[in-house]
Coordinates of C-alpha atoms in Angstrom, one line a residue:
M1 CA 0.0 0.0 0.0
R2 CA 2.8 2.4 0.9
K3 CA 4.6 1.5 -2.3
A4 CA 1.5 2.3 -4.4
C5 CA 1.1 5.7 -2.7
K6 CA 4.7 6.6 -3.5
Q7 CA 4.3 5.6 -7.1
R8 CA 1.1 7.7 -7.5
L9 CA 2.8 10.7 -5.9
A10 CA 5.7 10.4 -8.3
H11 CA 3.4 10.1 -11.3
H12 CA 1.5 13.2 -10.1
L13 CA 4.7 15.3 -9.7
A14 CA 6.0 14.2 -13.1
S15 CA 2.7 15.1 -14.8
R16 CA 2.8 18.6 -13.1
D17 CA 6.3 19.3 -14.4
M18 CA 5.3 18.2 -17.8
L19 CA 2.3 20.5 -17.8
I20 CA 4.4 23.5 -16.7
S21 CA 7.0 22.9 -19.4
L22 CA 4.1 22.3 -22.0
F23 CA 2.5 25.7 -21.0
V24 CA 5.8 27.6 -21.3
G25 CA 6.4 26.1 -24.7
I26 CA 2.9 27.1 -25.9
Q27 CA 3.4 30.7 -24.6
G28 CA 6.6 31.2 -26.6
S29 CA 5.4 29.8 -29.9
G30 CA 3.2 31.2 -32.7
Q31 CA 0.0 30.0 -34.4
G32 CA -0.3 26.9 -36.5
K33 CA 1.9 23.9 -35.8
Q34 CA 3.6 24.2 -32.5
N35 CA 6.5 22.2 -31.2
I36 CA 6.7 21.9 -27.4
C37 CA 9.6 20.5 -25.5
L38 CA 8.9 18.8 -22.2
H39 CA 11.8 18.3 -19.8
D40 CA 12.0 15.9 -17.0
R41 CA 14.8 14.3 -15.1
H42 CA 15.0 11.3 -17.3
G43 CA 15.2 12.9 -20.7
E44 CA 13.4 14.9 -23.4
I45 CA 10.1 14.2 -25.0
Q46 CA 8.9 16.2 -28.1
I47 CA 5.2 16.8 -28.4
K48 CA 3.6 18.1 -31.6
R49 CA 0.4 20.1 -31.2
Q50 CA -2.0 20.8 -34.1
K51 CA -5.0 23.0 -34.0
T52 CA -8.0 20.8 -34.8
K53 CA -11.6 20.7 -33.8
H54 CA -10.8 18.4 -30.9
M55 CA -7.5 18.9 -29.1
D56 CA -5.2 16.0 -30.1
W57 CA -1.9 15.4 -28.5
K58 CA 0.7 13.2 -30.2
L59 CA 3.8 12.3 -28.4
E60 CA 6.8 11.9 -30.6
G61 CA 10.3 11.9 -29.4
S62 CA 13.1 10.0 -27.9
A63 CA 14.2 9.7 -24.3
Q64 CA 17.8 9.4 -23.4
K65 CA 18.6 7.1 -20.6
T66 CA 15.0 6.0 -20.1
D67 CA 13.1 2.8 -20.5
S68 CA 9.8 2.1 -22.2
H69 CA 8.0 1.6 -18.9
L70 CA 8.5 5.2 -17.7
L71 CA 7.5 6.6 -21.1
Q72 CA 4.3 4.5 -21.1
E73 CA 3.5 5.7 -17.6
Q74 CA 3.8 9.4 -18.7
E75 CA 1.6 8.9 -21.7
V76 CA -1.0 7.2 -19.5
I77 CA -0.9 10.2 -17.1
L78 CA -1.5 12.6 -19.9
E79 CA -4.5 10.6 -21.3
D80 CA -6.0 10.2 -17.8
T81 CA -5.9 13.9 -17.1
G82 CA -8.2 14.6 -20.0
E83 CA -8.9 17.8 -21.9
D84 CA -10.8 19.5 -19.0
S85 CA -8.1 18.9 -16.4
I86 CA -5.5 20.1 -18.8
S87 CA -7.4 23.3 -19.7
E88 CA -8.0 24.0 -16.0
S89 CA -4.3 23.5 -15.3
F90 CA -3.4 25.9 -18.2
Q91 CA -5.8 28.5 -16.8
L92 CA -4.2 28.3 -13.4
L93 CA -0.7 28.6 -14.9
Q94 CA -1.9 31.5 -17.0
I95 CA -3.1 33.3 -13.9
D96 CA 0.2 32.8 -12.2
V97 CA 2.2 33.9 -15.2
E98 CA 0.0 37.1 -15.7
C99 CA 0.5 38.0 -12.0
E100 CA 4.3 37.7 -12.4
H101 CA 4.2 39.9 -15.5
R102 CA 2.2 42.5 -13.7
E103 CA 4.6 42.5 -10.8
V104 CA 7.5 43.1 -13.3
E105 CA 5.7 45.9 -15.0
T106 CA 4.9 47.7 -11.8
L107 CA 8.5 47.8 -10.8
P108 CA 10.1 51.2 -11.5
T109 CA 12.4 51.2 -14.6
G110 CA 14.5 54.2 -13.6
S111 CA 18.2 53.9 -13.6
A112 CA 18.4 54.9 -9.9
T113 CA 16.5 51.7 -8.9
W114 CA 19.3 49.5 -10.4
C115 CA 22.2 51.6 -9.3
S116 CA 24.5 51.0 -6.4
K117 CA 24.0 52.5 -3.0
N118 CA 26.9 54.9 -3.6
V119 CA 25.3 56.2 -6.8
Q120 CA 21.9 56.5 -5.1
R121 CA 23.5 58.5 -2.3
K122 CA 25.1 60.9 -4.7
Q123 CA 21.8 61.3 -6.6
R124 CA 20.0 62.2 -3.4
H125 CA 22.8 64.7 -2.5
W126 CA 22.5 66.3 -6.0
E127 CA 18.7 66.6 -5.6
K128 CA 19.2 68.3 -2.3
I129 CA 21.6 70.8 -3.9
V130 CA 19.2 71.6 -6.7
A131 CA 16.3 72.0 -4.3
A132 CA 18.4 74.4 -2.1
K133 CA 19.3 76.5 -5.2
K134 CA 15.6 76.7 -6.2
S135 CA 14.6 77.8 -2.7
K136 CA 17.4 80.4 -2.6
R137 CA 16.4 81.9 -6.0
K138 CA 12.8 82.0 -4.8
Q139 CA 13.8 83.8 -1.5
E140 CA 15.9 86.3 -3.4
K141 CA 13.1 87.0 -5.8
E142 CA 10.7 87.6 -2.9
R143 CA 13.3 89.8 -1.2
R144 CA 13.8 92.0 -4.3
K145 CA 10.0 92.2 -4.7
A146 CA 9.6 93.3 -1.1
N147 CA 12.4 96.0 -1.5
R148 CA 10.6 97.3 -4.6
V149 CA 7.4 97.7 -2.6
E150 CA 9.1 99.4 0.3
N151 CA 11.1 101.8 -1.9
S152 CA 8.4 102.4 -4.4
G153 CA 7.8 105.9 -3.1
I154 CA 11.5 106.8 -2.6
C155 CA 13.2 105.3 -5.6
P156 CA 10.7 104.2 -8.3
Q157 CA 11.9 101.4 -10.6
H158 CA 12.4 102.3 -14.2
S159 CA 12.9 100.2 -17.3
K160 CA 16.3 99.8 -18.8
R161 CA 15.2 101.7 -21.9
F162 CA 14.1 104.6 -19.7
L163 CA 17.4 104.6 -17.8
R164 CA 19.4 104.5 -21.1
S165 CA 17.5 107.5 -22.5
L166 CA 18.0 109.4 -19.2
T167 CA 21.8 108.7 -19.4
K168 CA 21.9 109.8 -23.0
E169 CA 20.0 113.0 -22.1
R170 CA 22.5 113.8 -19.3
L171 CA 25.5 113.2 -21.5
L172 CA 24.2 115.4 -24.3
E173 CA 23.4 118.1 -21.8
A174 CA 27.0 118.0 -20.5
K175 CA 28.2 118.5 -24.1
H176 CA 26.6 122.0 -24.1
S177 CA 26.9 123.1 -20.5
G178 CA 29.0 120.7 -18.5
P179 CA 32.7 120.5 -17.8
R180 CA 35.0 119.3 -20.6
L181 CA 37.7 116.7 -20.3
C182 CA 40.2 115.8 -23.0
I183 CA 42.2 112.6 -23.2
D184 CA 45.4 113.2 -25.1
L185 CA 46.1 110.0 -27.1
S186 CA 48.9 111.4 -29.2
M187 CA 51.6 109.6 -27.2
T188 CA 50.6 106.0 -27.9
N189 CA 52.9 105.3 -30.8
H190 CA 55.7 104.0 -28.6
M191 CA 53.5 102.0 -26.2
S192 CA 53.6 98.2 -26.2
K193 CA 50.6 96.0 -26.8
K194 CA 50.3 95.3 -23.1
E195 CA 50.3 99.0 -22.3
L196 CA 47.7 99.7 -25.0
S197 CA 45.4 97.1 -23.5
R198 CA 45.7 98.6 -20.1
L199 CA 44.9 102.1 -21.6
A200 CA 41.9 100.7 -23.4
G201 CA 40.7 99.2 -20.1
Q202 CA 41.1 102.6 -18.4
I203 CA 39.1 104.3 -21.1
R204 CA 36.3 101.8 -20.6
R205 CA 36.2 102.4 -16.8
L206 CA 36.4 106.1 -17.2
Y207 CA 33.4 106.1 -19.6
G208 CA 31.4 103.8 -17.3
S209 CA 32.0 106.1 -14.3
N210 CA 31.0 109.2 -16.4
K211 CA 27.7 107.5 -17.4
K212 CA 26.8 106.8 -13.8
A213 CA 27.6 110.3 -12.6
D214 CA 24.8 112.7 -11.8
R215 CA 26.7 115.6 -13.3
P216 CA 28.8 114.0 -16.1
F217 CA 31.7 115.5 -18.1
W218 CA 31.8 115.7 -21.9
I219 CA 34.8 113.7 -23.0
Y220 CA 37.1 114.2 -26.0
L221 CA 39.5 111.6 -27.3
T222 CA 42.1 113.6 -29.3
G223 CA 44.9 112.4 -31.5
F224 CA 43.0 109.2 -31.9
T225 CA 43.0 107.6 -35.4
T226 CA 40.7 104.8 -36.4
D227 CA 43.6 102.9 -38.0
S228 CA 45.7 102.8 -34.9
S229 CA 46.5 99.8 -32.7
L230 CA 44.8 101.5 -29.7
Y231 CA 41.5 101.9 -31.7
E232 CA 41.5 98.2 -32.5
E233 CA 42.2 97.3 -28.9
C234 CA 39.4 99.5 -27.7
L235 CA 37.0 97.8 -30.2
R236 CA 38.2 94.4 -29.0
M237 CA 38.0 95.1 -25.2
N238 CA 35.2 97.5 -24.9
D239 CA 31.7 96.3 -25.9
G240 CA 29.8 99.0 -27.9
F241 CA 32.9 101.3 -28.1
S242 CA 31.8 102.6 -31.5
S243 CA 28.5 103.9 -30.0
Y244 CA 30.1 105.7 -27.0
L245 CA 28.7 109.2 -26.5
L246 CA 31.9 111.2 -26.8
D247 CA 33.9 113.0 -29.4
I248 CA 36.7 111.2 -31.2
T249 CA 39.1 113.3 -33.4
E250 CA 42.4 112.9 -35.0
E251 CA 43.3 116.6 -34.2
D252 CA 45.6 117.4 -31.4
C253 CA 44.1 118.9 -28.3
F254 CA 46.3 122.0 -28.6
S255 CA 44.9 122.8 -32.0
L256 CA 41.3 121.9 -31.2
F257 CA 40.8 124.4 -28.3
P258 CA 42.2 127.9 -27.6
L259 CA 45.4 127.5 -25.6
E260 CA 44.2 129.9 -22.8
T261 CA 41.3 127.6 -22.0
L262 CA 43.5 124.5 -21.6
V263 CA 44.8 123.1 -18.2
Y264 CA 47.0 120.1 -18.5
L265 CA 46.8 117.9 -15.4
T266 CA 50.2 116.4 -14.5
P267 CA 51.7 115.2 -11.2
D268 CA 54.9 117.2 -12.0
S269 CA 53.2 120.6 -11.9
E270 CA 53.9 123.1 -9.1
H271 CA 50.3 124.4 -9.0
A272 CA 47.6 122.5 -7.2
L273 CA 44.1 122.4 -8.7
E274 CA 41.8 124.4 -6.5
D275 CA 38.4 124.2 -8.4
I276 CA 36.8 123.0 -11.6
D277 CA 36.0 125.8 -14.0
L278 CA 33.3 125.2 -16.6
N279 CA 35.1 127.5 -19.0
K280 CA 38.3 125.5 -18.9
V281 CA 39.2 122.3 -20.8
Y282 CA 41.1 119.8 -18.6
I283 CA 43.6 117.5 -20.3
L284 CA 44.7 114.1 -19.1
G285 CA 47.7 112.4 -20.7
G286 CA 46.7 109.0 -22.2
L287 CA 49.9 107.4 -21.3
V288 CA 50.6 104.0 -19.7
D289 CA 54.4 103.8 -19.2
E290 CA 55.7 100.9 -17.3
S291 CA 59.2 102.3 -17.4
I292 CA 57.9 105.5 -15.7
Q293 CA 59.4 108.2 -17.7
K294 CA 59.2 111.4 -15.7
K295 CA 57.8 114.8 -16.8
V296 CA 56.6 113.6 -20.2
T297 CA 53.2 115.3 -20.0
F298 CA 54.7 118.3 -18.2
Q299 CA 57.3 119.0 -20.9
K300 CA 54.6 118.6 -23.6
A301 CA 52.4 121.2 -21.9
Q302 CA 55.4 123.6 -21.6
E303 CA 56.2 123.2 -25.3
H304 CA 52.7 124.6 -26.1
S305 CA 52.7 127.2 -23.3
V306 CA 49.7 125.6 -21.6
K307 CA 48.9 126.0 -17.9
T308 CA 49.5 122.9 -15.7
A309 CA 48.0 121.7 -12.5
R310 CA 48.2 118.7 -10.2
L311 CA 45.6 117.1 -7.9
P312 CA 45.9 118.5 -4.3
I313 CA 47.2 115.3 -2.9
Q314 CA 50.0 117.0 -0.9
E315 CA 47.6 119.5 0.6
Y316 CA 45.0 117.0 2.0
M317 CA 47.0 113.8 2.3
V318 CA 50.2 112.6 4.0
R319 CA 52.6 109.8 3.4
C320 CA 52.1 106.6 5.4
Q321 CA 54.6 103.9 6.2
N322 CA 54.3 100.7 4.2
G323 CA 56.5 97.6 3.7
K324 CA 57.9 98.7 0.4
N325 CA 58.3 102.4 1.4
Y326 CA 56.5 103.3 -1.9
H327 CA 54.8 106.7 -2.4
S328 CA 53.5 107.8 -5.8
E329 CA 51.1 110.5 -7.1
I330 CA 50.9 108.9 -10.5
L331 CA 47.3 107.7 -11.1
A332 CA 45.5 106.0 -14.0
I333 CA 43.3 108.3 -16.1
N334 CA 40.1 106.6 -14.7
Q335 CA 41.3 107.2 -11.1
V336 CA 42.0 110.9 -11.9
F337 CA 38.5 111.2 -13.4
D338 CA 36.9 109.6 -10.4
I339 CA 38.5 112.3 -8.2
L340 CA 37.4 115.1 -10.6
S341 CA 33.9 113.8 -10.9
T342 CA 33.4 113.3 -7.1
Y343 CA 34.7 116.8 -6.4
F344 CA 32.5 118.3 -9.0
E345 CA 29.4 116.8 -7.3
T346 CA 30.4 117.2 -3.7
Q347 CA 32.8 120.2 -3.8
N348 CA 34.9 118.3 -1.2
W349 CA 38.5 117.5 -1.9
P350 CA 39.2 115.0 1.0
E351 CA 36.2 112.9 0.0
A352 CA 37.2 113.0 -3.7
L353 CA 40.8 112.1 -3.0
K354 CA 39.7 109.2 -0.7
K355 CA 37.7 107.7 -3.5
G356 CA 40.5 107.9 -6.1
V357 CA 43.8 107.5 -4.2
S358 CA 44.2 104.0 -2.7
S359 CA 46.4 103.3 0.2
R360 CA 48.7 101.3 -2.0
K361 CA 50.0 104.6 -3.4
G362 CA 51.4 105.4 0.1
Y363 CA 49.1 108.3 0.9
V364 CA 46.2 108.6 3.4
L365 CA 44.0 111.6 4.5
Q366 CA 45.4 113.7 7.3
N367 CA 42.3 113.2 9.5
S368 CA 42.8 109.4 9.4
V369 CA 46.3 109.7 10.8
E370 CA 45.3 112.0 13.6

């Protein structure tokens, strides 16, 4: 009795394995004639299935390392199960397979799911950084909006077009009634390319400061030819240089204006500049000389019998000790212009000199020492 039960259990397990393999073979094949391979532990049996009115199963094949007794038992098991039991088993297997497919489809397909923990940690860190940047931009936007609301009555916001038109109006007004400043560019022939680049940068900064000023100067670039190396450098370094609101001329400053109206600003002069006269034309030497040749602009002014003046650095500032023991009153043209522009608006030399003369020149205001 016990032996018979064991045999039935073995036959049942064998039939189940064959049904599973049979179903998998049917799922992977097309319509028409279908070849299904059944695998068991004893060998391989090939089954040919044909679509007919009644489901017919033919077993053709060969078994390796099996005897005829086991093959007959498997055939009997298939016949005993019948069409109904086979179809029910297929339905059950179909349900199981569909459930597995649904589980696979519901799994996320993102690359982060299949990455290592280190990559996932970096991804989370990057997401935090992006979120922080978005939050910071939002806060900054809200802060600017709040400032606009608070200062709406004090400083109303204007469009860029309106501000450009306002700047243009101030500059054109300075051309007729404002102070005049001339940049003498007739000494650039012996300057190196590096010195020309530095001079072009100083012209750009000077023009930018003049645009921002409430009371701007009208600027002349004299001795300036369009085929010179300096002009090419200005076009290369200064965006919109060709549309600057200033006068560019090839004439020398000494022939362009009456000599009695000219004042050449040079650090070698004995006379300190006391005030800015609207009837005068102030000249700055457009010279960047790394070798520091002394009295070049002063001698040029004397040749044309033109008055000279220097900034009142000695009158309002004193020398301070520094590591290099360096003291110089030679300033770039944009620094000199900042001093002149600030004084013209404030009428205060100490405040103007503080803005234009840095401590690296070795000078400080007298009040700061006391």
